[in-house]
């Protein structure tokens, strides 16, 4: 028996049980005091979180019965009154280009050295939340904040180290819905995002504020919220963390992703709840599209066209981005843009230039609309994105005061809900299927963001594929772009799955297909697309496949 794995254990506070593998490096993160901090957060907020998630289910029931999301009359005063968020900390003023990526060691170094203003280190869409990934991610981030991170690529004999000038670090914990099954608190799984936030905050707040935040920080991104009551919980978490750490209220700052359809009607309310802790909102376009389908899962009159046709120039997407800019600038904070799916295409210069041109066009639209910065998926895109923002913003760090977008004040519920134009095709169904299966296969082996067909794919983009297939199957929709009158049925889908699996095998090779998790992924993806009720999240079900419990004695109770 491996003594390190089975003979050692984590020293834990009362009521805590660690079921994840023991590792001496992880133990430096999972100290008794750090675990106590996370446990206190979990105990104080668990009922608030359960209540918020129950309210999500209640809203879903209403939408499924035909209701539409909209502005809440009860909080009209928040939308109409004039108020602003706390001033933006100087360390977070210039966010023209932000690179994102999973908390993988080499990628963290590359992202921090990329020339971007900010690096958003991701425990969410881009990360498969296995115990190993999460704990290694915490170790890596601590080394990054300490400035000691390095990586030796033995194959290429290349050593990676931080440059003198690095991007500012923001961290994105998981969403409220994801449990952390390897840490039990009072017999129940810990709340995933409180583990991510709590461990990072505990170990890094002091060094981050000293070296990166100029007295502020740490900085966070908050994903997938649906209502301002969820932002209020985060605000209370931040206040508690600040109190425990003995740092000033308002030190921690966060940007909220507006990436669910219900949240677009809550942007003022979300900023209001986080007034002291906000540094803006971000257009999380991919989850937003996923959420549009999910919210309208029982509305066959609101079907989306093929995924590739749902871009930012569709009226509902443009309205969302314009209203977000207006709301943020009225409240004195950043309005961040989103992620183009294109990534560099190494082996084909012509295709690469076309991809870059699409990215430039998307960024130009964002900066001209008034966004203060944008996201890039890959270091190779930073110069092009930076050039567009610099050319259009000059030396100004942001456009908060200069692009008020008063014209967007009259955007209505109808604008935000308008059904996107376009057609559904057999190729759309096929692409959803082969991308969805390949993404899940990668996720099951611990990889949360992948290049597929020259595009970035992560949990959010895969969700679009899944829910769109589900909805087309559920309503037996006609593939109206093919002019053949074919309707989506279980039989047709079964055939598509078989043929796409054959295509995947051809593309990746029989050996890789056998060694990989493609068959399991196919089973999970297919069953989610055909289940009678739509699962809320692909990753909730798939999580069961990556939970790896170690013997009970791995922690001391
Ligand atoms: C919807 C949303 O939530 S968007 C935000 C979440 N998604 C993401 O963050 C996606 C981030 N991007 C990525 O994960 C990757 O760029 C992918 C998977 C899309 C493409 O990956 P690959 O094809 O392996 O990239 P590629 O081989 O071109 O990488 C070249 C180099 O750039 C590095 N690199 C690529 N993307 C990143 C990144 N986002 N951050 C840091 N380094 C990166 C690679 O590590 C590699 O470094 P090396 O030359 O030193 O070995
Ligand atoms: O998190 C970002 C998104 O687009 O989803
Ligand atoms: Mg997202």
mmCIF file of N, CA and C in Angstrom, residues 324-443:
data_model
loop_
_atom_site.group_PDB
_atom_site.id
_atom_site.type_symbol
_atom_site.label_atom_id
_atom_site.label_comp_id
_atom_site.label_asym_id
_atom_site.label_seq_id
_atom_site.Cartn_x
_atom_site.Cartn_y
_atom_site.Cartn_z
ATOM 1 N N UNK A 324 -26.342 46.112 -20.827
ATOM 2 C CA UNK A 324 -25.307 45.854 -19.818
ATOM 3 C C UNK A 324 -24.331 47.042 -19.765
ATOM 4 N N UNK A 325 -23.953 47.548 -20.933
ATOM 5 C CA UNK A 325 -23.013 48.684 -20.967
ATOM 6 C C UNK A 325 -23.655 49.901 -20.293
ATOM 7 N N UNK A 326 -24.887 50.176 -20.702
ATOM 8 C CA UNK A 326 -25.562 51.350 -20.115
ATOM 9 C C UNK A 326 -25.661 51.209 -18.592
ATOM 10 N N UNK A 327 -26.062 50.017 -18.126
ATOM 11 C CA UNK A 327 -26.261 49.806 -16.689
ATOM 12 C C UNK A 327 -24.941 49.986 -15.940
ATOM 13 N N UNK A 328 -23.902 49.371 -16.443
ATOM 14 C CA UNK A 328 -22.603 49.453 -15.751
ATOM 15 C C UNK A 328 -22.097 50.890 -15.696
ATOM 16 N N UNK A 329 -22.165 51.592 -16.816
ATOM 17 C CA UNK A 329 -21.581 52.938 -16.841
ATOM 18 C C UNK A 329 -22.415 53.916 -16.013
ATOM 19 N N UNK A 330 -23.697 53.690 -15.980
ATOM 20 C CA UNK A 330 -24.542 54.527 -15.118
ATOM 21 C C UNK A 330 -24.171 54.322 -13.648
ATOM 22 N N UNK A 331 -23.725 53.102 -13.325
ATOM 23 C CA UNK A 331 -23.399 52.780 -11.925
ATOM 24 C C UNK A 331 -21.898 52.883 -11.646
ATOM 25 N N UNK A 332 -21.135 53.365 -12.631
ATOM 26 C CA UNK A 332 -19.713 53.673 -12.399
ATOM 27 C C UNK A 332 -18.757 52.491 -12.427
ATOM 28 N N UNK A 333 -19.148 51.406 -13.111
ATOM 29 C CA UNK A 333 -18.244 50.236 -13.144
ATOM 30 C C UNK A 333 -18.043 49.725 -14.575
ATOM 31 N N UNK A 334 -17.125 48.769 -14.708
ATOM 32 C CA UNK A 334 -16.767 48.223 -16.024
ATOM 33 C C UNK A 334 -17.889 47.396 -16.644
ATOM 34 N N UNK A 335 -18.000 47.526 -17.963
ATOM 35 C CA UNK A 335 -18.890 46.672 -18.753
ATOM 36 C C UNK A 335 -17.992 45.811 -19.637
ATOM 37 N N UNK A 336 -17.763 44.597 -19.219
ATOM 38 C CA UNK A 336 -16.815 43.743 -19.944
ATOM 39 C C UNK A 336 -17.509 42.956 -21.056
ATOM 40 N N UNK A 337 -16.780 42.831 -22.163
ATOM 41 C CA UNK A 337 -17.304 42.045 -23.284
ATOM 42 C C UNK A 337 -17.049 40.557 -23.063
ATOM 43 N N UNK A 338 -17.206 39.781 -24.124
ATOM 44 C CA UNK A 338 -17.149 38.327 -23.953
ATOM 45 C C UNK A 338 -16.113 37.663 -24.844
ATOM 46 N N UNK A 339 -16.314 36.393 -25.020
ATOM 47 C CA UNK A 339 -15.331 35.531 -25.679
ATOM 48 C C UNK A 339 -15.743 35.184 -27.096
ATOM 49 N N UNK A 340 -14.877 35.518 -28.070
ATOM 50 C CA UNK A 340 -15.109 34.977 -29.418
ATOM 51 C C UNK A 340 -14.637 33.531 -29.369
ATOM 52 N N UNK A 341 -15.298 32.683 -30.118
ATOM 53 C CA UNK A 341 -14.940 31.259 -30.041
ATOM 54 C C UNK A 341 -13.701 30.929 -30.870
ATOM 55 N N UNK A 342 -13.315 31.834 -31.801
ATOM 56 C CA UNK A 342 -12.182 31.514 -32.689
ATOM 57 C C UNK A 342 -10.865 31.475 -31.920
ATOM 58 N N UNK A 343 -10.013 30.534 -32.311
ATOM 59 C CA UNK A 343 -8.658 30.451 -31.759
ATOM 60 C C UNK A 343 -7.683 30.356 -32.939
ATOM 61 N N UNK A 344 -6.401 30.622 -32.708
ATOM 62 C CA UNK A 344 -5.454 30.548 -33.831
ATOM 63 C C UNK A 344 -5.472 29.168 -34.501
ATOM 64 N N UNK A 345 -5.291 29.182 -35.823
ATOM 65 C CA UNK A 345 -5.250 27.917 -36.576
ATOM 66 C C UNK A 345 -3.819 27.767 -37.087
ATOM 67 N N UNK A 346 -3.068 26.889 -36.427
ATOM 68 C CA UNK A 346 -1.614 26.864 -36.645
ATOM 69 C C UNK A 346 -1.219 26.449 -38.059
ATOM 70 N N UNK A 347 -1.876 25.419 -38.559
ATOM 71 C CA UNK A 347 -1.367 24.788 -39.782
ATOM 72 C C UNK A 347 -1.909 25.402 -41.071
ATOM 73 N N UNK A 348 -2.710 26.452 -40.962
ATOM 74 C CA UNK A 348 -3.330 27.009 -42.159
ATOM 75 C C UNK A 348 -3.374 28.546 -42.057
ATOM 76 N N UNK A 349 -2.360 29.232 -42.619
ATOM 77 C CA UNK A 349 -2.260 30.696 -42.462
ATOM 78 C C UNK A 349 -3.490 31.444 -42.988
ATOM 79 N N UNK A 350 -4.078 30.941 -44.066
ATOM 80 C CA UNK A 350 -5.237 31.657 -44.628
ATOM 81 C C UNK A 350 -6.424 31.551 -43.675
ATOM 82 N N UNK A 351 -6.688 30.323 -43.220
ATOM 83 C CA UNK A 351 -7.785 30.124 -42.269
ATOM 84 C C UNK A 351 -7.501 30.882 -40.978
ATOM 85 N N UNK A 352 -6.223 30.940 -40.598
ATOM 86 C CA UNK A 352 -5.838 31.641 -39.375
ATOM 87 C C UNK A 352 -6.163 33.132 -39.497
ATOM 88 N N UNK A 353 -5.843 33.709 -40.646
ATOM 89 C CA UNK A 353 -6.117 35.140 -40.852
ATOM 90 C C UNK A 353 -7.625 35.404 -40.833
ATOM 91 N N UNK A 354 -8.382 34.477 -41.400
ATOM 92 C CA UNK A 354 -9.848 34.637 -41.385
ATOM 93 C C UNK A 354 -10.394 34.589 -39.955
ATOM 94 N N UNK A 355 -9.828 33.662 -39.163
ATOM 95 C CA UNK A 355 -10.268 33.547 -37.762
ATOM 96 C C UNK A 355 -9.924 34.830 -37.007
ATOM 97 N N UNK A 356 -8.693 35.318 -37.227
ATOM 98 C CA UNK A 356 -8.266 36.556 -36.558
ATOM 99 C C UNK A 356 -9.154 37.727 -36.949
ATOM 100 N N UNK A 357 -9.547 37.737 -38.223
ATOM 101 C CA UNK A 357 -10.392 38.828 -38.713
ATOM 102 C C UNK A 357 -11.762 38.794 -38.020
ATOM 103 N N UNK A 358 -12.276 37.584 -37.804
ATOM 104 C CA UNK A 358 -13.559 37.460 -37.097
ATOM 105 C C UNK A 358 -13.431 37.956 -35.659
ATOM 106 N N UNK A 359 -12.294 37.638 -35.030
ATOM 107 C CA UNK A 359 -12.074 38.102 -33.659
ATOM 108 C C UNK A 359 -11.996 39.639 -33.643
ATOM 109 N N UNK A 360 -11.211 40.206 -34.590
ATOM 110 C CA UNK A 360 -11.076 41.674 -34.660
ATOM 111 C C UNK A 360 -12.434 42.337 -34.828
ATOM 112 N N UNK A 361 -13.256 41.763 -35.684
ATOM 113 C CA UNK A 361 -14.580 42.337 -35.964
ATOM 114 C C UNK A 361 -15.446 42.327 -34.702
ATOM 115 N N UNK A 362 -15.380 41.217 -33.996
ATOM 116 C CA UNK A 362 -16.156 41.085 -32.758
ATOM 117 C C UNK A 362 -15.677 42.105 -31.725
ATOM 118 N N UNK A 363 -14.363 42.278 -31.616
ATOM 119 C CA UNK A 363 -13.808 43.207 -30.628
ATOM 120 C C UNK A 363 -14.113 44.662 -31.010
ATOM 121 N N UNK A 364 -14.086 44.922 -32.313
ATOM 122 C CA UNK A 364 -14.397 46.280 -32.771
ATOM 123 C C UNK A 364 -15.856 46.627 -32.429
ATOM 124 N N UNK A 365 -16.736 45.671 -32.642
ATOM 125 C CA UNK A 365 -18.141 45.887 -32.278
ATOM 126 C C UNK A 365 -18.248 46.177 -30.777
ATOM 127 N N UNK A 366 -17.492 45.422 -29.973
ATOM 128 C CA UNK A 366 -17.577 45.598 -28.521
ATOM 129 C C UNK A 366 -17.068 46.979 -28.094
ATOM 130 N N UNK A 367 -15.899 47.345 -28.596
ATOM 131 C CA UNK A 367 -15.315 48.617 -28.123
ATOM 132 C C UNK A 367 -16.150 49.800 -28.598
ATOM 133 N N UNK A 368 -16.678 49.701 -29.804
ATOM 134 C CA UNK A 368 -17.494 50.809 -30.322
ATOM 135 C C UNK A 368 -18.824 50.903 -29.569
ATOM 136 N N UNK A 369 -19.321 49.765 -29.122
ATOM 137 C CA UNK A 369 -20.574 49.781 -28.359
ATOM 138 C C UNK A 369 -20.370 50.386 -26.971
ATOM 139 N N UNK A 370 -19.102 50.390 -26.490
ATOM 140 C CA UNK A 370 -18.830 50.990 -25.184
ATOM 141 C C UNK A 370 -18.244 50.023 -24.161
ATOM 142 N N UNK A 371 -18.013 48.779 -24.547
ATOM 143 C CA UNK A 371 -17.392 47.855 -23.594
ATOM 144 C C UNK A 371 -16.016 48.379 -23.182
ATOM 145 N N UNK A 372 -15.636 48.088 -21.938
ATOM 146 C CA UNK A 372 -14.366 48.583 -21.402
ATOM 147 C C UNK A 372 -13.228 47.596 -21.573
ATOM 148 N N UNK A 373 -13.574 46.401 -22.007
ATOM 149 C CA UNK A 373 -12.562 45.374 -22.192
ATOM 150 C C UNK A 373 -13.232 44.132 -22.724
ATOM 151 N N UNK A 374 -12.391 43.139 -23.002
ATOM 152 C CA UNK A 374 -12.946 41.933 -23.619
ATOM 153 C C UNK A 374 -12.187 40.707 -23.153
ATOM 154 N N UNK A 375 -12.650 39.545 -23.577
ATOM 155 C CA UNK A 375 -12.004 38.272 -23.232
ATOM 156 C C UNK A 375 -11.307 37.685 -24.439
ATOM 157 N N UNK A 376 -10.181 37.026 -24.178
ATOM 158 C CA UNK A 376 -9.491 36.278 -25.228
ATOM 159 C C UNK A 376 -9.205 34.875 -24.704
ATOM 160 N N UNK A 377 -9.363 33.891 -25.582
ATOM 161 C CA UNK A 377 -9.224 32.483 -25.168
ATOM 162 C C UNK A 377 -7.800 31.989 -25.267
ATOM 163 N N UNK A 378 -6.940 32.761 -25.956
ATOM 164 C CA UNK A 378 -5.637 32.196 -26.334
ATOM 165 C C UNK A 378 -4.623 33.336 -26.395
ATOM 166 N N UNK A 379 -3.366 33.094 -25.957
ATOM 167 C CA UNK A 379 -2.363 34.171 -25.987
ATOM 168 C C UNK A 379 -2.150 34.730 -27.392
ATOM 169 N N UNK A 380 -2.329 33.887 -28.413
ATOM 170 C CA UNK A 380 -2.120 34.342 -29.791
ATOM 171 C C UNK A 380 -3.132 35.395 -30.235
ATOM 172 N N UNK A 381 -4.175 35.594 -29.463
ATOM 173 C CA UNK A 381 -5.194 36.582 -29.857
ATOM 174 C C UNK A 381 -5.002 37.928 -29.158
ATOM 175 N N UNK A 382 -4.116 37.950 -28.162
ATOM 176 C CA UNK A 382 -3.999 39.172 -27.340
ATOM 177 C C UNK A 382 -3.577 40.393 -28.178
ATOM 178 N N UNK A 383 -2.522 40.287 -29.029
ATOM 179 C CA UNK A 383 -2.115 41.495 -29.762
ATOM 180 C C UNK A 383 -3.246 42.069 -30.615
ATOM 181 N N UNK A 384 -3.995 41.201 -31.309
ATOM 182 C CA UNK A 384 -5.080 41.695 -32.170
ATOM 183 C C UNK A 384 -6.173 42.367 -31.333
ATOM 184 N N UNK A 385 -6.547 41.760 -30.224
ATOM 185 C CA UNK A 385 -7.605 42.338 -29.370
ATOM 186 C C UNK A 385 -7.130 43.655 -28.767
ATOM 187 N N UNK A 386 -5.878 43.664 -28.320
ATOM 188 C CA UNK A 386 -5.331 44.870 -27.686
ATOM 189 C C UNK A 386 -5.278 46.017 -28.687
ATOM 190 N N UNK A 387 -4.882 45.694 -29.894
ATOM 191 C CA UNK A 387 -4.766 46.734 -30.926
ATOM 192 C C UNK A 387 -6.130 47.386 -31.168
ATOM 193 N N UNK A 388 -7.166 46.566 -31.263
ATOM 194 C CA UNK A 388 -8.505 47.117 -31.513
ATOM 195 C C UNK A 388 -8.927 48.026 -30.350
ATOM 196 N N UNK A 389 -8.715 47.559 -29.136
ATOM 197 C CA UNK A 389 -9.142 48.378 -27.989
ATOM 198 C C UNK A 389 -8.282 49.641 -27.862
ATOM 199 N N UNK A 390 -6.962 49.521 -28.043
ATOM 200 C CA UNK A 390 -6.096 50.710 -27.952
ATOM 201 C C UNK A 390 -6.445 51.717 -29.037
ATOM 202 N N UNK A 391 -6.661 51.242 -30.258
ATOM 203 C CA UNK A 391 -6.966 52.156 -31.365
ATOM 204 C C UNK A 391 -8.260 52.919 -31.129
ATOM 205 N N UNK A 392 -9.167 52.312 -30.396
ATOM 206 C CA UNK A 392 -10.468 52.953 -30.217
ATOM 207 C C UNK A 392 -10.643 53.617 -28.860
ATOM 208 N N UNK A 393 -9.726 53.338 -27.933
ATOM 209 C CA UNK A 393 -9.854 53.952 -26.601
ATOM 210 C C UNK A 393 -8.668 54.843 -26.256
ATOM 211 N N UNK A 394 -7.659 54.844 -27.109
ATOM 212 C CA UNK A 394 -6.472 55.662 -26.844
ATOM 213 C C UNK A 394 -5.845 55.268 -25.528
ATOM 214 N N UNK A 395 -5.416 56.283 -24.762
ATOM 215 C CA UNK A 395 -4.733 55.977 -23.504
ATOM 216 C C UNK A 395 -5.682 55.772 -22.333
ATOM 217 N N UNK A 396 -6.974 55.992 -22.580
ATOM 218 C CA UNK A 396 -7.913 55.877 -21.458
ATOM 219 C C UNK A 396 -7.971 54.433 -20.973
ATOM 220 N N UNK A 397 -8.027 54.242 -19.645
ATOM 221 C CA UNK A 397 -8.069 52.865 -19.143
ATOM 222 C C UNK A 397 -9.424 52.199 -19.386
ATOM 223 N N UNK A 398 -10.476 52.992 -19.509
ATOM 224 C CA UNK A 398 -11.816 52.429 -19.727
ATOM 225 C C UNK A 398 -12.726 53.519 -20.281
ATOM 226 N N UNK A 399 -13.983 53.180 -20.554
ATOM 227 C CA UNK A 399 -14.924 54.148 -21.149
ATOM 228 C C UNK A 399 -16.097 54.444 -20.206
ATOM 229 N N UNK A 400 -15.877 54.174 -18.916
ATOM 230 C CA UNK A 400 -16.991 54.274 -17.966
ATOM 231 C C UNK A 400 -17.636 55.668 -18.009
ATOM 232 N N UNK A 401 -16.789 56.703 -18.090
ATOM 233 C CA UNK A 401 -17.329 58.077 -18.077
ATOM 234 C C UNK A 401 -17.656 58.599 -19.465
ATOM 235 N N UNK A 402 -17.117 57.950 -20.493
ATOM 236 C CA UNK A 402 -17.238 58.543 -21.826
ATOM 237 C C UNK A 402 -18.268 57.874 -22.736
ATOM 238 N N UNK A 403 -18.728 56.697 -22.343
ATOM 239 C CA UNK A 403 -19.718 56.031 -23.207
ATOM 240 C C UNK A 403 -20.921 55.639 -22.364
ATOM 241 N N UNK A 404 -21.815 56.598 -22.203
ATOM 242 C CA UNK A 404 -22.917 56.383 -21.253
ATOM 243 C C UNK A 404 -24.071 55.577 -21.853
ATOM 244 N N UNK A 405 -24.153 55.544 -23.164
ATOM 245 C CA UNK A 405 -25.179 54.763 -23.877
ATOM 246 C C UNK A 405 -26.605 55.060 -23.395
ATOM 247 N N UNK A 406 -26.908 56.373 -23.279
ATOM 248 C CA UNK A 406 -28.272 56.760 -22.875
ATOM 249 C C UNK A 406 -29.308 56.168 -23.829
ATOM 250 N N UNK A 407 -28.869 55.978 -25.099
ATOM 251 C CA UNK A 407 -29.810 55.459 -26.100
ATOM 252 C C UNK A 407 -30.313 54.059 -25.752
ATOM 253 N N UNK A 408 -29.577 53.371 -24.882
ATOM 254 C CA UNK A 408 -29.983 51.995 -24.539
ATOM 255 C C UNK A 408 -30.988 51.958 -23.383
ATOM 256 N N UNK A 409 -31.328 53.170 -22.881
ATOM 257 C CA UNK A 409 -32.228 53.208 -21.714
ATOM 258 C C UNK A 409 -33.599 52.624 -22.029
ATOM 259 N N UNK A 410 -33.968 52.679 -23.289
ATOM 260 C CA UNK A 410 -35.332 52.241 -23.623
ATOM 261 C C UNK A 410 -35.422 50.795 -24.108
ATOM 262 N N UNK A 411 -34.372 50.039 -23.907
ATOM 263 C CA UNK A 411 -34.430 48.614 -24.294
ATOM 264 C C UNK A 411 -35.501 47.925 -23.455
ATOM 265 N N UNK A 412 -36.342 47.165 -24.135
ATOM 266 C CA UNK A 412 -37.521 46.593 -23.459
ATOM 267 C C UNK A 412 -37.351 45.087 -23.226
ATOM 268 N N UNK A 413 -38.307 44.549 -22.481
ATOM 269 C CA UNK A 413 -38.329 43.086 -22.281
ATOM 270 C C UNK A 413 -38.433 42.383 -23.627
ATOM 271 N N UNK A 414 -39.219 42.944 -24.530
ATOM 272 C CA UNK A 414 -39.394 42.318 -25.862
ATOM 273 C C UNK A 414 -38.054 42.278 -26.608
ATOM 274 N N UNK A 415 -37.278 43.374 -26.497
ATOM 275 C CA UNK A 415 -35.957 43.381 -27.159
ATOM 276 C C UNK A 415 -35.076 42.258 -26.615
ATOM 277 N N UNK A 416 -35.118 42.098 -25.304
ATOM 278 C CA UNK A 416 -34.218 41.126 -24.659
ATOM 279 C C UNK A 416 -34.640 39.681 -24.902
ATOM 280 N N UNK A 417 -35.893 39.512 -25.266
ATOM 281 C CA UNK A 417 -36.401 38.140 -25.455
ATOM 282 C C UNK A 417 -36.622 37.797 -26.921
ATOM 283 N N UNK A 418 -36.379 38.765 -27.800
ATOM 284 C CA UNK A 418 -36.724 38.528 -29.212
ATOM 285 C C UNK A 418 -36.125 37.224 -29.746
ATOM 286 N N UNK A 419 -36.954 36.466 -30.449
ATOM 287 C CA UNK A 419 -36.496 35.168 -30.960
ATOM 288 C C UNK A 419 -35.444 35.397 -32.047
ATOM 289 N N UNK A 420 -34.293 34.716 -31.918
ATOM 290 C CA UNK A 420 -33.255 34.920 -32.938
ATOM 291 C C UNK A 420 -33.675 34.393 -34.304
ATOM 292 N N UNK A 421 -33.171 35.069 -35.332
ATOM 293 C CA UNK A 421 -33.493 34.650 -36.705
ATOM 294 C C UNK A 421 -32.499 33.605 -37.181
ATOM 295 N N UNK A 422 -32.964 32.759 -38.099
ATOM 296 C CA UNK A 422 -32.061 31.759 -38.669
ATOM 297 C C UNK A 422 -32.787 30.447 -38.876
ATOM 298 N N UNK A 423 -32.019 29.462 -39.320
ATOM 299 C CA UNK A 423 -32.633 28.174 -39.661
ATOM 300 C C UNK A 423 -31.952 27.028 -38.919
ATOM 301 N N UNK A 424 -32.673 25.910 -38.871
ATOM 302 C CA UNK A 424 -32.120 24.696 -38.250
ATOM 303 C C UNK A 424 -31.772 23.703 -39.359
ATOM 304 N N UNK A 425 -30.598 23.092 -39.208
ATOM 305 C CA UNK A 425 -30.165 22.170 -40.265
ATOM 306 C C UNK A 425 -29.687 20.844 -39.668
ATOM 307 N N UNK A 426 -29.612 19.845 -40.560
ATOM 308 C CA UNK A 426 -29.058 18.554 -40.165
ATOM 309 C C UNK A 426 -27.609 18.724 -39.715
ATOM 310 N N UNK A 427 -26.862 19.610 -40.387
ATOM 311 C CA UNK A 427 -25.468 19.831 -39.992
ATOM 312 C C UNK A 427 -25.411 20.435 -38.588
ATOM 313 N N UNK A 428 -26.409 21.272 -38.263
ATOM 314 C CA UNK A 428 -26.470 21.833 -36.911
ATOM 315 C C UNK A 428 -26.628 20.724 -35.884
ATOM 316 N N UNK A 429 -27.523 19.792 -36.162
ATOM 317 C CA UNK A 429 -27.756 18.657 -35.252
ATOM 318 C C UNK A 429 -26.498 17.792 -35.146
ATOM 319 N N UNK A 430 -25.865 17.566 -36.273
ATOM 320 C CA UNK A 430 -24.653 16.730 -36.291
ATOM 321 C C UNK A 430 -23.513 17.403 -35.508
ATOM 322 N N UNK A 431 -23.332 18.694 -35.767
ATOM 323 C CA UNK A 431 -22.235 19.418 -35.100
ATOM 324 C C UNK A 431 -22.451 19.440 -33.584
ATOM 325 N N UNK A 432 -23.691 19.736 -33.169
ATOM 326 C CA UNK A 432 -23.994 19.700 -31.726
ATOM 327 C C UNK A 432 -23.581 18.356 -31.141
ATOM 328 N N UNK A 433 -23.885 17.295 -31.870
ATOM 329 C CA UNK A 433 -23.672 15.946 -31.355
ATOM 330 C C UNK A 433 -22.187 15.613 -31.286
ATOM 331 N N UNK A 434 -21.457 15.905 -32.363
ATOM 332 C CA UNK A 434 -20.037 15.494 -32.313
ATOM 333 C C UNK A 434 -19.213 16.412 -31.410
ATOM 334 N N UNK A 435 -19.610 17.664 -31.300
ATOM 335 C CA UNK A 435 -18.897 18.548 -30.369
ATOM 336 C C UNK A 435 -19.248 18.162 -28.926
ATOM 337 N N UNK A 436 -20.536 17.933 -28.673
ATOM 338 C CA UNK A 436 -20.975 17.589 -27.311
ATOM 339 C C UNK A 436 -20.283 16.329 -26.812
ATOM 340 N N UNK A 437 -20.248 15.297 -27.641
ATOM 341 C CA UNK A 437 -19.635 14.030 -27.208
ATOM 342 C C UNK A 437 -18.135 14.216 -26.966
ATOM 343 N N UNK A 438 -17.475 14.903 -27.873
ATOM 344 C CA UNK A 438 -16.017 15.064 -27.709
ATOM 345 C C UNK A 438 -15.690 15.932 -26.498
ATOM 346 N N UNK A 439 -16.543 16.919 -26.254
ATOM 347 C CA UNK A 439 -16.280 17.763 -25.080
ATOM 348 C C UNK A 439 -16.436 16.945 -23.802
ATOM 349 N N UNK A 440 -17.527 16.192 -23.707
ATOM 350 C CA UNK A 440 -17.743 15.401 -22.485
ATOM 351 C C UNK A 440 -16.610 14.381 -22.311
ATOM 352 N N UNK A 441 -16.149 13.799 -23.423
ATOM 353 C CA UNK A 441 -15.047 12.828 -23.342
ATOM 354 C C UNK A 441 -13.800 13.492 -22.746
ATOM 355 N N UNK A 442 -13.529 14.713 -23.169
ATOM 356 C CA UNK A 442 -12.364 15.429 -22.623
ATOM 357 C C UNK A 442 -12.586 15.740 -21.142
ATOM 358 N N UNK A 443 -13.761 16.215 -20.838
ATOM 359 C CA UNK A 443 -14.105 16.628 -19.455
ATOM 360 C C UNK A 443 -13.944 15.455 -18.489
#
